[in-house]
Amino acid sequence: MNTLFTEAEQFLRTLDSKWAAHVQAIGPCLHQPRPQRDPYQALVRAIAYQQLHVKAGDAILGRFLALYPGSDFPSPEQVLATPAEQLRACGFSGSKLVTIQGIAQARQQGVVPDRAQALTMTDEALIERLISLRGVGRWTVEMLLIYTLERMDILPVDDFGVREGYRRLQGLDTQPSRRQMLELGEQWRPYRTVAAWYLWRVPNPRV
């Protein structure tokens, strides 16, 4: 993977002078996937953190995991057997609770694949299958593809940090639209994941 990162860095430097200067300033790509987490676990974790600061998400996830001593992460069966009021007490909203229970049920039914199955599926096939679940959007599945399945060519064009990073990098007045980001991203293939990693790290001159 490190060799691929190096290749990606060299490729991004060739895009234009601003990309070259940014990659030089940030240094080597330190992207850290979490391949030990299967898709079910990754989805539940993503929902726990959705629309929250990291500290708040950490606290909720910590209380959730504490319900299941002796296991690194609860199985779908354990989650479905847990009374709703106990899960709500962890800090989950009613909507997130329903989503997490739905993910657990979908794993039992085989809709959410295990890691081995997921690795055989294309990006779009996995996205199409998982966004059918209540509360699971395209961005959530893209994070799974990037961090759990270690896909190297994913660009989350709806991600605020990616779009804002590109705006700052190029000195634009407004963020590019979703369609514009899709078109721009075509130039970054097959290293769009690493491009996103660098865009997340474009400094904000106002801070």
PDB file of C-alpha atoms in Angstrom:
ATOM      1  CA  MET A   1       0.000   0.000   0.000  1.00  0.00           C
ATOM      2  CA  ASN A   2       2.824   2.443   0.799  1.00  0.00           C
ATOM      3  CA  THR A   3       4.166   1.969  -2.728  1.00  0.00           C
ATOM      4  CA  LEU A   4       0.752   2.894  -4.096  1.00  0.00           C
ATOM      5  CA  PHE A   5       0.670   5.954  -1.870  1.00  0.00           C
ATOM      6  CA  THR A   6       4.060   7.027  -3.226  1.00  0.00           C
ATOM      7  CA  GLU A   7       2.856   6.542  -6.785  1.00  0.00           C
ATOM      8  CA  ALA A   8      -0.281   8.553  -5.984  1.00  0.00           C
ATOM      9  CA  GLU A   9       1.737  11.390  -4.444  1.00  0.00           C
ATOM     10  CA  GLN A  10       3.962  11.595  -7.514  1.00  0.00           C
ATOM     11  CA  PHE A  11       0.913  11.552  -9.779  1.00  0.00           C
ATOM     12  CA  LEU A  12      -0.879  14.332  -7.880  1.00  0.00           C
ATOM     13  CA  ARG A  13       2.226  16.522  -8.027  1.00  0.00           C
ATOM     14  CA  THR A  14       1.971  16.476 -11.834  1.00  0.00           C
ATOM     15  CA  LEU A  15      -1.581  17.895 -11.913  1.00  0.00           C
ATOM     16  CA  ASP A  16      -0.566  21.534 -11.483  1.00  0.00           C
ATOM     17  CA  SER A  17       1.721  23.756  -9.410  1.00  0.00           C
ATOM     18  CA  LYS A  18      -0.814  24.162  -6.597  1.00  0.00           C
ATOM     19  CA  TRP A  19      -1.222  20.418  -6.182  1.00  0.00           C
ATOM     20  CA  ALA A  20       2.561  20.015  -6.276  1.00  0.00           C
ATOM     21  CA  ALA A  21       3.093  22.645  -3.572  1.00  0.00           C
ATOM     22  CA  HIS A  22       0.327  21.191  -1.371  1.00  0.00           C
ATOM     23  CA  VAL A  23       1.613  17.618  -1.554  1.00  0.00           C
ATOM     24  CA  GLN A  24       5.100  18.900  -0.794  1.00  0.00           C
ATOM     25  CA  ALA A  25       3.818  20.871   2.229  1.00  0.00           C
ATOM     26  CA  ILE A  26       1.770  18.007   3.707  1.00  0.00           C
ATOM     27  CA  GLY A  27       4.357  15.327   3.045  1.00  0.00           C
ATOM     28  CA  PRO A  28       3.772  11.582   2.559  1.00  0.00           C
ATOM     29  CA  CYS A  29       0.221  10.236   2.570  1.00  0.00           C
ATOM     30  CA  LEU A  30      -0.499   8.738   5.995  1.00  0.00           C
ATOM     31  CA  HIS A  31      -3.931   7.349   5.174  1.00  0.00           C
ATOM     32  CA  GLN A  32      -4.769   4.602   7.691  1.00  0.00           C
ATOM     33  CA  PRO A  33      -7.430   2.089   6.607  1.00  0.00           C
ATOM     34  CA  ARG A  34      -9.083  -0.212   9.162  1.00  0.00           C
ATOM     35  CA  PRO A  35      -9.286  -3.506   7.243  1.00  0.00           C
ATOM     36  CA  GLN A  36      -9.866  -5.494  10.446  1.00  0.00           C
ATOM     37  CA  ARG A  37     -13.397  -4.100  10.599  1.00  0.00           C
ATOM     38  CA  ASP A  38     -15.999  -5.890   8.500  1.00  0.00           C
ATOM     39  CA  PRO A  39     -18.687  -3.909   6.640  1.00  0.00           C
ATOM     40  CA  TYR A  40     -21.333  -4.465   9.338  1.00  0.00           C
ATOM     41  CA  GLN A  41     -19.082  -3.050  12.062  1.00  0.00           C
ATOM     42  CA  ALA A  42     -17.912  -0.187   9.844  1.00  0.00           C
ATOM     43  CA  LEU A  43     -21.496   0.827   9.047  1.00  0.00           C
ATOM     44  CA  VAL A  44     -22.593   0.791  12.694  1.00  0.00           C
ATOM     45  CA  ARG A  45     -19.559   2.875  13.677  1.00  0.00           C
ATOM     46  CA  ALA A  46     -20.227   5.342  10.863  1.00  0.00           C
ATOM     47  CA  ILE A  47     -23.838   5.818  11.958  1.00  0.00           C
ATOM     48  CA  ALA A  48     -22.736   6.338  15.570  1.00  0.00           C
ATOM     49  CA  TYR A  49     -20.520   9.244  14.490  1.00  0.00           C
ATOM     50  CA  GLN A  50     -22.897  10.696  11.901  1.00  0.00           C
ATOM     51  CA  GLN A  51     -23.402  14.474  12.310  1.00  0.00           C
ATOM     52  CA  LEU A  52     -21.399  14.530  15.559  1.00  0.00           C
ATOM     53  CA  HIS A  53     -18.029  15.845  16.640  1.00  0.00           C
ATOM     54  CA  VAL A  54     -15.488  13.076  17.184  1.00  0.00           C
ATOM     55  CA  LYS A  55     -15.516  13.511  20.974  1.00  0.00           C
ATOM     56  CA  ALA A  56     -19.291  13.065  21.166  1.00  0.00           C
ATOM     57  CA  GLY A  57     -19.167  10.073  18.830  1.00  0.00           C
ATOM     58  CA  ASP A  58     -16.405   8.494  20.903  1.00  0.00           C
ATOM     59  CA  ALA A  59     -18.511   8.825  24.054  1.00  0.00           C
ATOM     60  CA  ILE A  60     -21.616   7.267  22.496  1.00  0.00           C
ATOM     61  CA  LEU A  61     -19.655   4.425  20.906  1.00  0.00           C
ATOM     62  CA  GLY A  62     -17.861   3.788  24.202  1.00  0.00           C
ATOM     63  CA  ARG A  63     -21.147   3.413  26.080  1.00  0.00           C
ATOM     64  CA  PHE A  64     -22.480   1.169  23.312  1.00  0.00           C
ATOM     65  CA  LEU A  65     -19.462  -1.172  23.419  1.00  0.00           C
ATOM     66  CA  ALA A  66     -19.623  -1.271  27.224  1.00  0.00           C
ATOM     67  CA  LEU A  67     -22.986  -3.039  26.927  1.00  0.00           C
ATOM     68  CA  TYR A  68     -21.158  -6.075  25.537  1.00  0.00           C
ATOM     69  CA  PRO A  69     -18.233  -6.958  27.806  1.00  0.00           C
ATOM     70  CA  GLY A  70     -16.000  -9.710  26.523  1.00  0.00           C
ATOM     71  CA  SER A  71     -16.495  -8.892  22.844  1.00  0.00           C
ATOM     72  CA  ASP A  72     -14.596  -6.443  20.660  1.00  0.00           C
ATOM     73  CA  PHE A  73     -17.802  -5.537  18.856  1.00  0.00           C
ATOM     74  CA  PRO A  74     -21.350  -6.875  19.316  1.00  0.00           C
ATOM     75  CA  SER A  75     -22.749  -9.309  16.781  1.00  0.00           C
ATOM     76  CA  PRO A  76     -25.978  -8.475  14.924  1.00  0.00           C
ATOM     77  CA  GLU A  77     -27.755 -10.978  17.161  1.00  0.00           C
ATOM     78  CA  GLN A  78     -26.525  -9.210  20.302  1.00  0.00           C
ATOM     79  CA  VAL A  79     -27.629  -5.817  19.023  1.00  0.00           C
ATOM     80  CA  LEU A  80     -31.096  -7.063  18.077  1.00  0.00           C
ATOM     81  CA  ALA A  81     -31.483  -8.733  21.487  1.00  0.00           C
ATOM     82  CA  THR A  82     -30.652  -5.516  23.354  1.00  0.00           C
ATOM     83  CA  PRO A  83     -33.679  -3.556  24.608  1.00  0.00           C
ATOM     84  CA  ALA A  84     -34.187  -0.324  22.712  1.00  0.00           C
ATOM     85  CA  GLU A  85     -34.124   1.745  25.900  1.00  0.00           C
ATOM     86  CA  GLN A  86     -30.625   0.463  26.696  1.00  0.00           C
ATOM     87  CA  LEU A  87     -29.392   1.480  23.264  1.00  0.00           C
ATOM     88  CA  ARG A  88     -31.084   4.876  23.518  1.00  0.00           C
ATOM     89  CA  ALA A  89     -29.341   5.400  26.870  1.00  0.00           C
ATOM     90  CA  CYS A  90     -25.990   5.234  25.034  1.00  0.00           C
ATOM     91  CA  GLY A  91     -26.941   8.490  23.340  1.00  0.00           C
ATOM     92  CA  PHE A  92     -28.344   7.245  20.040  1.00  0.00           C
ATOM     93  CA  SER A  93     -31.215   9.253  18.599  1.00  0.00           C
ATOM     94  CA  GLY A  94     -34.375   7.374  17.723  1.00  0.00           C
ATOM     95  CA  SER A  95     -33.486   7.591  14.041  1.00  0.00           C
ATOM     96  CA  LYS A  96     -29.950   6.273  14.552  1.00  0.00           C
ATOM     97  CA  LEU A  97     -31.267   3.447  16.710  1.00  0.00           C
ATOM     98  CA  VAL A  98     -33.640   2.302  13.980  1.00  0.00           C
ATOM     99  CA  THR A  99     -30.807   2.507  11.431  1.00  0.00           C
ATOM    100  CA  ILE A 100     -28.406   0.457  13.564  1.00  0.00           C
ATOM    101  CA  GLN A 101     -31.047  -2.201  14.224  1.00  0.00           C
ATOM    102  CA  GLY A 102     -31.764  -2.249  10.486  1.00  0.00           C
ATOM    103  CA  ILE A 103     -28.072  -2.760   9.683  1.00  0.00           C
ATOM    104  CA  ALA A 104     -27.901  -5.644  12.174  1.00  0.00           C
ATOM    105  CA  GLN A 105     -30.972  -7.255  10.638  1.00  0.00           C
ATOM    106  CA  ALA A 106     -29.614  -6.727   7.116  1.00  0.00           C
ATOM    107  CA  ARG A 107     -26.367  -8.450   8.125  1.00  0.00           C
ATOM    108  CA  GLN A 108     -28.341 -11.433   9.381  1.00  0.00           C
ATOM    109  CA  GLN A 109     -30.199 -11.567   6.072  1.00  0.00           C
ATOM    110  CA  GLY A 110     -27.028 -11.270   4.008  1.00  0.00           C
ATOM    111  CA  VAL A 111     -27.862  -7.846   2.574  1.00  0.00           C
ATOM    112  CA  VAL A 112     -24.812  -6.425   4.336  1.00  0.00           C
ATOM    113  CA  PRO A 113     -22.009  -8.682   3.060  1.00  0.00           C
ATOM    114  CA  ASP A 114     -19.122  -9.982   5.108  1.00  0.00           C
ATOM    115  CA  ARG A 115     -15.642  -8.732   4.224  1.00  0.00           C
ATOM    116  CA  ALA A 116     -14.865 -11.615   1.860  1.00  0.00           C
ATOM    117  CA  GLN A 117     -18.055 -11.037  -0.111  1.00  0.00           C
ATOM    118  CA  ALA A 118     -17.593  -7.263  -0.149  1.00  0.00           C
ATOM    119  CA  LEU A 119     -14.115  -7.604  -1.624  1.00  0.00           C
ATOM    120  CA  THR A 120     -15.603  -9.355  -4.681  1.00  0.00           C
ATOM    121  CA  MET A 121     -18.113  -6.558  -5.337  1.00  0.00           C
ATOM    122  CA  THR A 122     -17.562  -3.434  -7.405  1.00  0.00           C
ATOM    123  CA  ASP A 123     -17.737  -0.034  -5.740  1.00  0.00           C
ATOM    124  CA  GLU A 124     -21.041   0.865  -7.370  1.00  0.00           C
ATOM    125  CA  ALA A 125     -22.624  -2.530  -6.683  1.00  0.00           C
ATOM    126  CA  LEU A 126     -21.825  -2.206  -2.985  1.00  0.00           C
ATOM    127  CA  ILE A 127     -23.056   1.395  -2.873  1.00  0.00           C
ATOM    128  CA  GLU A 128     -26.311   0.478  -4.622  1.00  0.00           C
ATOM    129  CA  ARG A 129     -26.957  -2.411  -2.245  1.00  0.00           C
ATOM    130  CA  LEU A 130     -26.187  -0.594   1.000  1.00  0.00           C
ATOM    131  CA  ILE A 131     -27.925   2.726   0.316  1.00  0.00           C
ATOM    132  CA  SER A 132     -31.139   0.702   0.174  1.00  0.00           C
ATOM    133  CA  LEU A 133     -30.871   0.507   3.968  1.00  0.00           C
ATOM    134  CA  ARG A 134     -32.721   3.152   5.968  1.00  0.00           C
ATOM    135  CA  GLY A 135     -30.380   5.907   7.120  1.00  0.00           C
ATOM    136  CA  VAL A 136     -27.392   4.745   5.059  1.00  0.00           C
ATOM    137  CA  GLY A 137     -26.318   7.231   2.405  1.00  0.00           C
ATOM    138  CA  ARG A 138     -23.743   7.167  -0.341  1.00  0.00           C
ATOM    139  CA  TRP A 139     -21.138   9.039   1.757  1.00  0.00           C
ATOM    140  CA  THR A 140     -21.340   6.410   4.517  1.00  0.00           C
ATOM    141  CA  VAL A 141     -20.698   3.605   2.029  1.00  0.00           C
ATOM    142  CA  GLU A 142     -17.851   5.565   0.446  1.00  0.00           C
ATOM    143  CA  MET A 143     -16.175   5.820   3.864  1.00  0.00           C
ATOM    144  CA  LEU A 144     -16.545   2.034   4.176  1.00  0.00           C
ATOM    145  CA  LEU A 145     -14.921   1.591   0.766  1.00  0.00           C
ATOM    146  CA  ILE A 146     -12.036   3.899   1.694  1.00  0.00           C
ATOM    147  CA  TYR A 147     -11.324   2.776   5.244  1.00  0.00           C
ATOM    148  CA  THR A 148     -12.561  -0.817   5.500  1.00  0.00           C
ATOM    149  CA  LEU A 149     -12.087  -2.208   1.996  1.00  0.00           C
ATOM    150  CA  GLU A 150      -8.968  -0.118   1.187  1.00  0.00           C
ATOM    151  CA  ARG A 151     -10.232   1.000  -2.216  1.00  0.00           C
ATOM    152  CA  MET A 152      -7.792   3.442  -3.802  1.00  0.00           C
ATOM    153  CA  ASP A 153     -10.068   5.203  -6.282  1.00  0.00           C
ATOM    154  CA  ILE A 154     -12.980   6.633  -4.257  1.00  0.00           C
ATOM    155  CA  LEU A 155     -13.858  10.335  -4.343  1.00  0.00           C
ATOM    156  CA  PRO A 156     -16.682  11.347  -1.973  1.00  0.00           C
ATOM    157  CA  VAL A 157     -17.894  14.304  -4.030  1.00  0.00           C
ATOM    158  CA  ASP A 158     -20.641  15.171  -1.526  1.00  0.00           C
ATOM    159  CA  ASP A 159     -18.105  15.544   1.290  1.00  0.00           C
ATOM    160  CA  PHE A 160     -17.860  19.159   2.473  1.00  0.00           C
ATOM    161  CA  GLY A 161     -14.172  18.791   3.349  1.00  0.00           C
ATOM    162  CA  VAL A 162     -13.279  17.527  -0.124  1.00  0.00           C
ATOM    163  CA  ARG A 163     -15.132  20.307  -1.921  1.00  0.00           C
ATOM    164  CA  GLU A 164     -13.953  23.023   0.452  1.00  0.00           C
ATOM    165  CA  GLY A 165     -10.407  21.681   0.274  1.00  0.00           C
ATOM    166  CA  TYR A 166     -10.433  21.952  -3.501  1.00  0.00           C
ATOM    167  CA  ARG A 167     -11.868  25.477  -3.312  1.00  0.00           C
ATOM    168  CA  ARG A 168      -9.062  26.584  -0.994  1.00  0.00           C
ATOM    169  CA  LEU A 169      -6.385  24.750  -2.963  1.00  0.00           C
ATOM    170  CA  GLN A 170      -7.318  26.503  -6.172  1.00  0.00           C
ATOM    171  CA  GLY A 171      -8.275  29.851  -4.601  1.00  0.00           C
ATOM    172  CA  LEU A 172     -11.882  29.719  -5.863  1.00  0.00           C
ATOM    173  CA  ASP A 173     -14.675  31.966  -4.610  1.00  0.00           C
ATOM    174  CA  THR A 174     -17.182  29.116  -4.312  1.00  0.00           C
ATOM    175  CA  GLN A 175     -17.036  25.361  -3.900  1.00  0.00           C
ATOM    176  CA  PRO A 176     -17.373  23.299  -7.070  1.00  0.00           C
ATOM    177  CA  SER A 177     -20.722  21.605  -7.548  1.00  0.00           C
ATOM    178  CA  ARG A 178     -21.187  17.865  -7.267  1.00  0.00           C
ATOM    179  CA  ARG A 179     -21.126  17.562 -11.051  1.00  0.00           C
ATOM    180  CA  GLN A 180     -17.965  19.662 -11.285  1.00  0.00           C
ATOM    181  CA  MET A 181     -16.260  17.533  -8.618  1.00  0.00           C
ATOM    182  CA  LEU A 182     -17.141  14.384 -10.543  1.00  0.00           C
ATOM    183  CA  GLU A 183     -15.574  15.878 -13.678  1.00  0.00           C
ATOM    184  CA  LEU A 184     -12.487  17.091 -11.823  1.00  0.00           C
ATOM    185  CA  GLY A 185     -12.084  13.714 -10.158  1.00  0.00           C
ATOM    186  CA  GLU A 186     -11.757  12.003 -13.513  1.00  0.00           C
ATOM    187  CA  GLN A 187      -8.331  13.640 -13.789  1.00  0.00           C
ATOM    188  CA  TRP A 188      -7.278  12.061 -10.472  1.00  0.00           C
ATOM    189  CA  ARG A 189      -7.972   8.438 -11.376  1.00  0.00           C
ATOM    190  CA  PRO A 190      -6.835   5.880 -10.260  1.00  0.00           C
ATOM    191  CA  TYR A 191      -5.780   7.646  -7.049  1.00  0.00           C
ATOM    192  CA  ARG A 192      -8.917   9.531  -6.031  1.00  0.00           C
ATOM    193  CA  THR A 193      -8.811   8.205  -2.450  1.00  0.00           C
ATOM    194  CA  VAL A 194      -5.371   9.734  -1.927  1.00  0.00           C
ATOM    195  CA  ALA A 195      -6.523  12.938  -3.642  1.00  0.00           C
ATOM    196  CA  ALA A 196      -9.389  13.137  -1.121  1.00  0.00           C
ATOM    197  CA  TRP A 197      -6.933  12.539   1.745  1.00  0.00           C
ATOM    198  CA  TYR A 198      -4.865  15.518   0.612  1.00  0.00           C
ATOM    199  CA  LEU A 199      -7.924  17.712   0.030  1.00  0.00           C
ATOM    200  CA  TRP A 200      -9.064  17.042   3.602  1.00  0.00           C
ATOM    201  CA  ARG A 201      -5.761  18.580   4.676  1.00  0.00           C
ATOM    202  CA  VAL A 202      -5.770  21.843   2.772  1.00  0.00           C
ATOM    203  CA  PRO A 203      -5.226  24.504   5.470  1.00  0.00           C
ATOM    204  CA  ASN A 204      -7.873  27.133   6.184  1.00  0.00           C
ATOM    205  CA  PRO A 205      -6.141  30.523   5.973  1.00  0.00           C
ATOM    206  CA  ARG A 206      -8.867  32.081   8.131  1.00  0.00           C
ATOM    207  CA  VAL A 207      -8.069  29.903  11.149  1.00  0.00           C
TER     208      VAL A 207
END
